[in-house]
JSON list of C-alpha atoms in Angstrom, two decimals:
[
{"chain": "A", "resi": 78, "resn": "UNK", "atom": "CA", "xyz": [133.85, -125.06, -138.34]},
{"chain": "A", "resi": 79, "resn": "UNK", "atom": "CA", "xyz": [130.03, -126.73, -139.04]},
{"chain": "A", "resi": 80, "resn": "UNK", "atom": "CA", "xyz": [129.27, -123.82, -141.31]},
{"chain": "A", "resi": 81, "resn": "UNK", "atom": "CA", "xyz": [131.95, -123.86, -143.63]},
{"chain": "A", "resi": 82, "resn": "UNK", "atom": "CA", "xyz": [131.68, -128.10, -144.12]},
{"chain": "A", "resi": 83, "resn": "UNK", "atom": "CA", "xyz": [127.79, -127.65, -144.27]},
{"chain": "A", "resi": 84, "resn": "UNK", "atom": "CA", "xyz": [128.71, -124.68, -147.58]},
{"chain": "A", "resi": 85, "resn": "UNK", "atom": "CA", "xyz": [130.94, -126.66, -148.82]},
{"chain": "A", "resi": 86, "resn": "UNK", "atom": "CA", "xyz": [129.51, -130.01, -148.74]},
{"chain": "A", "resi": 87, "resn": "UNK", "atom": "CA", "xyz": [126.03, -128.24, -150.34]},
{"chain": "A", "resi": 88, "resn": "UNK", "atom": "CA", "xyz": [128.34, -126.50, -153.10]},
{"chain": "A", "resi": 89, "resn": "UNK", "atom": "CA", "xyz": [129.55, -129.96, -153.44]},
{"chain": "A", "resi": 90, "resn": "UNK", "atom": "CA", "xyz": [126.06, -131.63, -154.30]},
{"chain": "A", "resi": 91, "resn": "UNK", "atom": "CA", "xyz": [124.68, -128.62, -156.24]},
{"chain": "A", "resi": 92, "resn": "UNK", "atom": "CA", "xyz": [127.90, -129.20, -158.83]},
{"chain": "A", "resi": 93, "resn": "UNK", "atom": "CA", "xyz": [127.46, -132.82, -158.75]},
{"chain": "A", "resi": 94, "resn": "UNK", "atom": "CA", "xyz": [123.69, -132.45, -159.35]},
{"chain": "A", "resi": 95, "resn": "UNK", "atom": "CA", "xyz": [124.37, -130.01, -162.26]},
{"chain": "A", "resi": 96, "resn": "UNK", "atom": "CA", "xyz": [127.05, -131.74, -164.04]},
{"chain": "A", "resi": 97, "resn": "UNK", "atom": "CA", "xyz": [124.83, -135.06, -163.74]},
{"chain": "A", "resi": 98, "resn": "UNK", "atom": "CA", "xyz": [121.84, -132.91, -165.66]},
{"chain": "A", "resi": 99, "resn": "UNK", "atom": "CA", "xyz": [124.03, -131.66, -168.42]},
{"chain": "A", "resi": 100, "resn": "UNK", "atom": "CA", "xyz": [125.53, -135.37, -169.32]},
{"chain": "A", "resi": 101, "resn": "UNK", "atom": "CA", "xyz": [121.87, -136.93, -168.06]},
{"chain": "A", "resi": 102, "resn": "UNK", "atom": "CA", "xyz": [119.75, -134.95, -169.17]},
{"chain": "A", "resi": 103, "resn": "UNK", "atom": "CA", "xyz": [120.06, -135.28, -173.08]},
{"chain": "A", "resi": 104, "resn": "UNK", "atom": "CA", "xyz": [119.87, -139.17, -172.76]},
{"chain": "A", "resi": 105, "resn": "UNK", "atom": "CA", "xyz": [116.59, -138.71, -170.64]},
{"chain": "A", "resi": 106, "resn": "UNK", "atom": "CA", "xyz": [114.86, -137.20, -173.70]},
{"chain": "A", "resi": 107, "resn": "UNK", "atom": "CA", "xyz": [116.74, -138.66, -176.75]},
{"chain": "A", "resi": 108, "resn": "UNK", "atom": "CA", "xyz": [114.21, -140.41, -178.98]},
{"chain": "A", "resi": 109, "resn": "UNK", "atom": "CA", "xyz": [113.94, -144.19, -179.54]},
{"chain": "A", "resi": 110, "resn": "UNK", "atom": "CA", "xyz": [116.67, -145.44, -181.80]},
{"chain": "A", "resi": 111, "resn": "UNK", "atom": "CA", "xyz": [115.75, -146.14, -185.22]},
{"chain": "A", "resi": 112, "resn": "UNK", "atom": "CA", "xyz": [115.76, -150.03, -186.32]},
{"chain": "A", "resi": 113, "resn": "UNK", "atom": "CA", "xyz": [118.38, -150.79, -189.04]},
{"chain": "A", "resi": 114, "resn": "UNK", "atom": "CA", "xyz": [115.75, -150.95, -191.49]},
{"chain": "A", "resi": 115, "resn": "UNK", "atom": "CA", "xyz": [114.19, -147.88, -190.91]},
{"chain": "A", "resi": 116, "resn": "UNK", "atom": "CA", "xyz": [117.55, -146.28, -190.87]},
{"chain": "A", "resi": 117, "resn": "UNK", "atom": "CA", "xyz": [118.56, -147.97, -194.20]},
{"chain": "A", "resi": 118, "resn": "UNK", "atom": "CA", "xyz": [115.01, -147.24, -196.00]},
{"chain": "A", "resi": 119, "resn": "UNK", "atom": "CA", "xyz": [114.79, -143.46, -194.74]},
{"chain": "A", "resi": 120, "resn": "UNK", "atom": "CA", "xyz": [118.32, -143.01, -196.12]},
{"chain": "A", "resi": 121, "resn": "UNK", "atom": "CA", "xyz": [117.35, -144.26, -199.46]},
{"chain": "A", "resi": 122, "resn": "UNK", "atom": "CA", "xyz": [120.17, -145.06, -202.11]},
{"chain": "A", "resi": 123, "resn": "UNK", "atom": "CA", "xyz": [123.33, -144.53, -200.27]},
{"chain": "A", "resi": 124, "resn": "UNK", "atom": "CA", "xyz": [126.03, -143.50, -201.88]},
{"chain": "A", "resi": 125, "resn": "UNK", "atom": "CA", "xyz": [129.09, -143.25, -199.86]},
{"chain": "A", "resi": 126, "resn": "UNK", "atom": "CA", "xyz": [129.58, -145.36, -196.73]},
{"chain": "A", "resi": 127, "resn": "UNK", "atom": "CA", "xyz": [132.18, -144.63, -193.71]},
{"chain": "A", "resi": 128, "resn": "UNK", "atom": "CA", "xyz": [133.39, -146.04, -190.64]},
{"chain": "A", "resi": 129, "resn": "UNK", "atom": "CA", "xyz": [133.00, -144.10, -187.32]},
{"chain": "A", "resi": 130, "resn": "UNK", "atom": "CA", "xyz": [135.89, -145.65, -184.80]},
{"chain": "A", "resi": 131, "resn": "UNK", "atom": "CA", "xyz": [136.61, -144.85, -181.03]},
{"chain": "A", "resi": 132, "resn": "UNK", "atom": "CA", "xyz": [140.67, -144.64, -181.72]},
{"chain": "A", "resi": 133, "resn": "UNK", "atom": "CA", "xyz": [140.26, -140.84, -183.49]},
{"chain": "A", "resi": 134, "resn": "UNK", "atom": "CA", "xyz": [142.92, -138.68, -182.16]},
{"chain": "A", "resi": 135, "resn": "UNK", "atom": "CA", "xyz": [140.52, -136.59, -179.76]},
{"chain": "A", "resi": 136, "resn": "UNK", "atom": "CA", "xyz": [138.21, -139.27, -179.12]},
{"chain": "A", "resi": 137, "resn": "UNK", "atom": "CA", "xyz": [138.47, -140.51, -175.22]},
{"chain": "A", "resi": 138, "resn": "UNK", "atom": "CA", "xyz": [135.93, -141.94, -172.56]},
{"chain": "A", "resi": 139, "resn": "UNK", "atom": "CA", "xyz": [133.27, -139.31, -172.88]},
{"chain": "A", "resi": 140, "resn": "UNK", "atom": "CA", "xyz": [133.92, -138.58, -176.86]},
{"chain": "A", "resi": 141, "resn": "UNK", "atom": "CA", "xyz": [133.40, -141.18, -179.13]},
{"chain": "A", "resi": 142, "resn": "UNK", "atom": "CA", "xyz": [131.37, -142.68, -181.98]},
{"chain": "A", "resi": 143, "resn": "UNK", "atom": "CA", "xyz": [131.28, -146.35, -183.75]},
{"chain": "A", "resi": 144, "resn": "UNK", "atom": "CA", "xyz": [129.82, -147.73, -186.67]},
{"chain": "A", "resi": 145, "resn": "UNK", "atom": "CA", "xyz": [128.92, -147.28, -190.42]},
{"chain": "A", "resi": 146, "resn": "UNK", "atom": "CA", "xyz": [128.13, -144.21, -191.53]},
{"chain": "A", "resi": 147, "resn": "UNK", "atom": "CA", "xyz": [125.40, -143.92, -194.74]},
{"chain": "A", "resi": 148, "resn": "UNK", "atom": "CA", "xyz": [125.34, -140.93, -196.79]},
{"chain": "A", "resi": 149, "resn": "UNK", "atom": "CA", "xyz": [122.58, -140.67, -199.53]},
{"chain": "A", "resi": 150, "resn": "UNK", "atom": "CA", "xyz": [121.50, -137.48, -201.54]},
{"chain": "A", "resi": 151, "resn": "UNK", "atom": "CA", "xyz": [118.81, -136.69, -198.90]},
{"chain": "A", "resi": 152, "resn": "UNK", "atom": "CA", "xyz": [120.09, -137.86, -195.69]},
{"chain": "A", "resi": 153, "resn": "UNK", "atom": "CA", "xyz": [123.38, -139.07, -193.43]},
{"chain": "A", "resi": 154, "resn": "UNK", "atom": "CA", "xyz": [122.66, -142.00, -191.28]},
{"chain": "A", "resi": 155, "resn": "UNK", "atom": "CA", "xyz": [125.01, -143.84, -188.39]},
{"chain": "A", "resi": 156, "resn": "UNK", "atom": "CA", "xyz": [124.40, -147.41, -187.98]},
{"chain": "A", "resi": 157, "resn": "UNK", "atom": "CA", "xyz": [125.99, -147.37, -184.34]},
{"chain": "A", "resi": 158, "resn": "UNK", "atom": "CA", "xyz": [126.28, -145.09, -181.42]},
{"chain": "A", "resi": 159, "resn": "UNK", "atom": "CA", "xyz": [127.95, -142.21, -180.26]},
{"chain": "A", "resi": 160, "resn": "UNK", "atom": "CA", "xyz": [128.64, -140.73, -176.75]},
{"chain": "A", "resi": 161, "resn": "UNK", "atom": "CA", "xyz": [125.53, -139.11, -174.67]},
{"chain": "A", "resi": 162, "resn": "UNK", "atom": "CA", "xyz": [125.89, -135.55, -174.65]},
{"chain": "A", "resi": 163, "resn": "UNK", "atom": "CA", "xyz": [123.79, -132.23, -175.62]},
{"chain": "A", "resi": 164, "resn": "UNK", "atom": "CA", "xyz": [123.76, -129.85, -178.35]},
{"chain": "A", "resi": 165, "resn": "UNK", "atom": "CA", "xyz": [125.41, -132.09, -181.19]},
{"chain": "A", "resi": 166, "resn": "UNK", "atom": "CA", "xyz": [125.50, -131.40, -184.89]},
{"chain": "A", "resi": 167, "resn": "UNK", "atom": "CA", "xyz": [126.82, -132.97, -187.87]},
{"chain": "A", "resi": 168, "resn": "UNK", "atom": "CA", "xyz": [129.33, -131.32, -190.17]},
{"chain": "A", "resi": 169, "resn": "UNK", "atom": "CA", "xyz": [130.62, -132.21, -193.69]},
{"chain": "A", "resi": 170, "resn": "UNK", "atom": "CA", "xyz": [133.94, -131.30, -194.40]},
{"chain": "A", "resi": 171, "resn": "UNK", "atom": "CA", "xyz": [136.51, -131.71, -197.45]},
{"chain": "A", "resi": 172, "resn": "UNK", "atom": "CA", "xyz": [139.30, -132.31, -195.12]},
{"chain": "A", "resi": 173, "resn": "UNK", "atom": "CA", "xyz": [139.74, -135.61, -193.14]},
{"chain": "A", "resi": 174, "resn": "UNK", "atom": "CA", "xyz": [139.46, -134.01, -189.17]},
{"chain": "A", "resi": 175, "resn": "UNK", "atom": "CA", "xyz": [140.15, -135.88, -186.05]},
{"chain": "A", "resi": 176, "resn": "UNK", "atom": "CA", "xyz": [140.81, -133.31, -183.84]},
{"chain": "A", "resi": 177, "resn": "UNK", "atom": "CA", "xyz": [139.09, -130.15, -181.74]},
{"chain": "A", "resi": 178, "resn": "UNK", "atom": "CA", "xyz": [142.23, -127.87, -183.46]},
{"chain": "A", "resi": 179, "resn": "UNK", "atom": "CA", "xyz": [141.44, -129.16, -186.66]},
{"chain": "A", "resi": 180, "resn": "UNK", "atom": "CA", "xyz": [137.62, -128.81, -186.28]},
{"chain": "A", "resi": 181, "resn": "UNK", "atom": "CA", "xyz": [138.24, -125.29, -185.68]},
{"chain": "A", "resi": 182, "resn": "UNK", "atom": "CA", "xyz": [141.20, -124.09, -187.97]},
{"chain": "A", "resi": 183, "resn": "UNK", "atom": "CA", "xyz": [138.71, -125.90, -190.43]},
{"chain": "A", "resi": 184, "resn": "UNK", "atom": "CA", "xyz": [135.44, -124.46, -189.63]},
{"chain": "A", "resi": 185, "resn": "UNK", "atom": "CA", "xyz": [135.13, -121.77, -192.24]},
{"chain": "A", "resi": 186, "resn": "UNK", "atom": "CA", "xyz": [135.18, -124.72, -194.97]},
{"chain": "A", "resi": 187, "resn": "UNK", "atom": "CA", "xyz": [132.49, -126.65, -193.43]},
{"chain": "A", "resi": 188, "resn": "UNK", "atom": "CA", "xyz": [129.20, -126.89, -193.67]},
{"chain": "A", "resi": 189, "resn": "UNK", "atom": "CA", "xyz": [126.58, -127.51, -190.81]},
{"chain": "A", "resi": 190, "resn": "UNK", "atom": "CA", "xyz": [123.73, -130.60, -191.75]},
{"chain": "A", "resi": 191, "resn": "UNK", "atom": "CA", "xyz": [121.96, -130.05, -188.78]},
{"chain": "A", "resi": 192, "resn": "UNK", "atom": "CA", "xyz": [120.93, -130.87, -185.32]},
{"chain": "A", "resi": 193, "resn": "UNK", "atom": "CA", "xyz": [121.78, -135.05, -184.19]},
{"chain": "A", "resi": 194, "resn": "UNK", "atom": "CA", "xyz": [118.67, -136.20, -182.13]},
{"chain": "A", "resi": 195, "resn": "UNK", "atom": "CA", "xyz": [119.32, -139.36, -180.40]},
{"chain": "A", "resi": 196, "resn": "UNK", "atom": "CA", "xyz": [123.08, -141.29, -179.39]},
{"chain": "A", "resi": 197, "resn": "UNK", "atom": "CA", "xyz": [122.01, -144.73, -181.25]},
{"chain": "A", "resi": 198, "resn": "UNK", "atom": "CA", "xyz": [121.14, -145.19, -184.68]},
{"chain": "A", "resi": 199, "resn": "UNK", "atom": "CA", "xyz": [120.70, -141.88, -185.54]},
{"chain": "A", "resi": 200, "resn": "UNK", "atom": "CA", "xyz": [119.58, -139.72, -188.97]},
{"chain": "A", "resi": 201, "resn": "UNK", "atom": "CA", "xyz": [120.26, -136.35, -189.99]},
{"chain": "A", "resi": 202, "resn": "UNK", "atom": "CA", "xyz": [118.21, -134.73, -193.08]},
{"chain": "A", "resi": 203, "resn": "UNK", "atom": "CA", "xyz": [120.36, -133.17, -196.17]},
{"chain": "A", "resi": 204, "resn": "UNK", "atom": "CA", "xyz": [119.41, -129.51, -196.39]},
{"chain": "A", "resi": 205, "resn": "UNK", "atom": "CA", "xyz": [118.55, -129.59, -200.51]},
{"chain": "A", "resi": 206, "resn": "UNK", "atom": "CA", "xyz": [121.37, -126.86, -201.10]},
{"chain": "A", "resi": 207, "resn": "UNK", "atom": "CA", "xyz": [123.91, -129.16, -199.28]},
{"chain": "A", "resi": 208, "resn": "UNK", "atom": "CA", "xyz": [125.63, -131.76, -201.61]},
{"chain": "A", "resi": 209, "resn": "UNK", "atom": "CA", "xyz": [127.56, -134.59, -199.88]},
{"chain": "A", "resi": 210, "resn": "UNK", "atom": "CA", "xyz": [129.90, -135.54, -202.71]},
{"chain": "A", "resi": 211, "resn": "UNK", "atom": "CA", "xyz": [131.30, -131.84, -202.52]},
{"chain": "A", "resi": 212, "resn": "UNK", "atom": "CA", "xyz": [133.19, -133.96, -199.44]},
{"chain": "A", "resi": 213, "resn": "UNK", "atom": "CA", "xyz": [134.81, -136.59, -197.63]},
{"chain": "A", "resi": 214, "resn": "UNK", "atom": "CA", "xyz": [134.40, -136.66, -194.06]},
{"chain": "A", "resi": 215, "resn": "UNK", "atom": "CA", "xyz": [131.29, -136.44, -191.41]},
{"chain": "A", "resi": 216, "resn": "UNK", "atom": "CA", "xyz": [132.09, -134.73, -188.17]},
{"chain": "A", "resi": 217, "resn": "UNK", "atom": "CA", "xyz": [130.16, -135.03, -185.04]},
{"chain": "A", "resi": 218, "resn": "UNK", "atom": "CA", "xyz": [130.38, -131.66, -182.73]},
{"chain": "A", "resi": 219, "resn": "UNK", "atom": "CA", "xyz": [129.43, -130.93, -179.95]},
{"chain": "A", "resi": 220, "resn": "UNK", "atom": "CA", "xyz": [128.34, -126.92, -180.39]},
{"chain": "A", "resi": 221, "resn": "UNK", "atom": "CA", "xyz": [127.68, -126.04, -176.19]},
{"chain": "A", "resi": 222, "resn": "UNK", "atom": "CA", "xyz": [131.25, -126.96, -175.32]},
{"chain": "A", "resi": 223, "resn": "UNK", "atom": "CA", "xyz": [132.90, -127.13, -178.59]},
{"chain": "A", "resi": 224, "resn": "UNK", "atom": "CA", "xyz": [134.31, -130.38, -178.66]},
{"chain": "A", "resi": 225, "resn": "UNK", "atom": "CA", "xyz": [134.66, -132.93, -180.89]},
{"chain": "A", "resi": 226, "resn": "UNK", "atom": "CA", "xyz": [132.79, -136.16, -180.80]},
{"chain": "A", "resi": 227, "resn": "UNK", "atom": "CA", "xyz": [134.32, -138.38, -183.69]},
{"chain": "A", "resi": 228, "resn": "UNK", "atom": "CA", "xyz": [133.81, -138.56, -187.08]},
{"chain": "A", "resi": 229, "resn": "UNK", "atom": "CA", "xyz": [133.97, -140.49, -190.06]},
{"chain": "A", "resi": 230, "resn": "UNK", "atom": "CA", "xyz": [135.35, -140.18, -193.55]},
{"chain": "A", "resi": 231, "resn": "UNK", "atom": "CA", "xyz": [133.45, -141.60, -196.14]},
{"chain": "A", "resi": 232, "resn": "UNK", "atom": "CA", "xyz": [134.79, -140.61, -199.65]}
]
């Protein structure tokens, strides 16, 4: 009887301990938030503006953004926050998407930015063979567990 509580109760820890790594973990070794003006001068002229809200269709407790987005020629900013988590990237789509189904059934029309480093205030470089007036909504994905995280569309 002592040997199956003692595997079970050490199963139970080892799970906790991982699952508290994978959310931790990535909020451990985010970088320090940009200041609005840093965020607003790296972006340079922007040219379409968004808002990110918590309501989005697949957003819940552990999935969610708010703010304003900023999208310039050379760079896509979010004056706000988004969950903790690891592995995001920002899409651009031409499609409005709210959802994981959508995000997926959609995927072959957008087009990956790039890595988001940092939950707060963060900025994501234009690739110079991306345009961002080609379309209308940001998405926030989360590529290790393919979820989505919100997004935003701005145009």
């Amino acid at each position: 009887m002592k040997r199956p509580l003692l595997i079970a109760t050490h199963a139970l820890a080892i799970a906790i301990g991982f699952i508290g790594a994978v959310y931790l973990l990535p909020i451990l070794i985010a970088p320090d938030a940009a200041s609005t003006e840093q965020l607003r001068e790296r972006v340079g002229a922007t040219l379409f503006t968004g808002q990110v809200r918590r309501d989005l269709e697949d957003s819940d407790a552990l999935h969610w953004g708010e703010g304003t987005l900023l999208v310039s020629a050379k760079a896509i900013a979010l004056e706000g926050s988004i969950a903790p988590g690891p592995d995001y990237r920002l899409y651009l789509s031409p499609d409005f998407i709210e959802t994981e189904a959508d995000f997926k059934r959609l995927k072959p029309t957008l087009v990956q930015v790039g890595r988001i480093h940092g939950f707060d205030n963060f900025i994501v470089d234009i690739p110079p063979h991306i345009d961002p007036a080609r379309y209308t909504t940001a998405i926030v994905w989360c590529e290790s567990f393919g979820q989505f995280i919100t997004a935003a569309k701005y145009r």
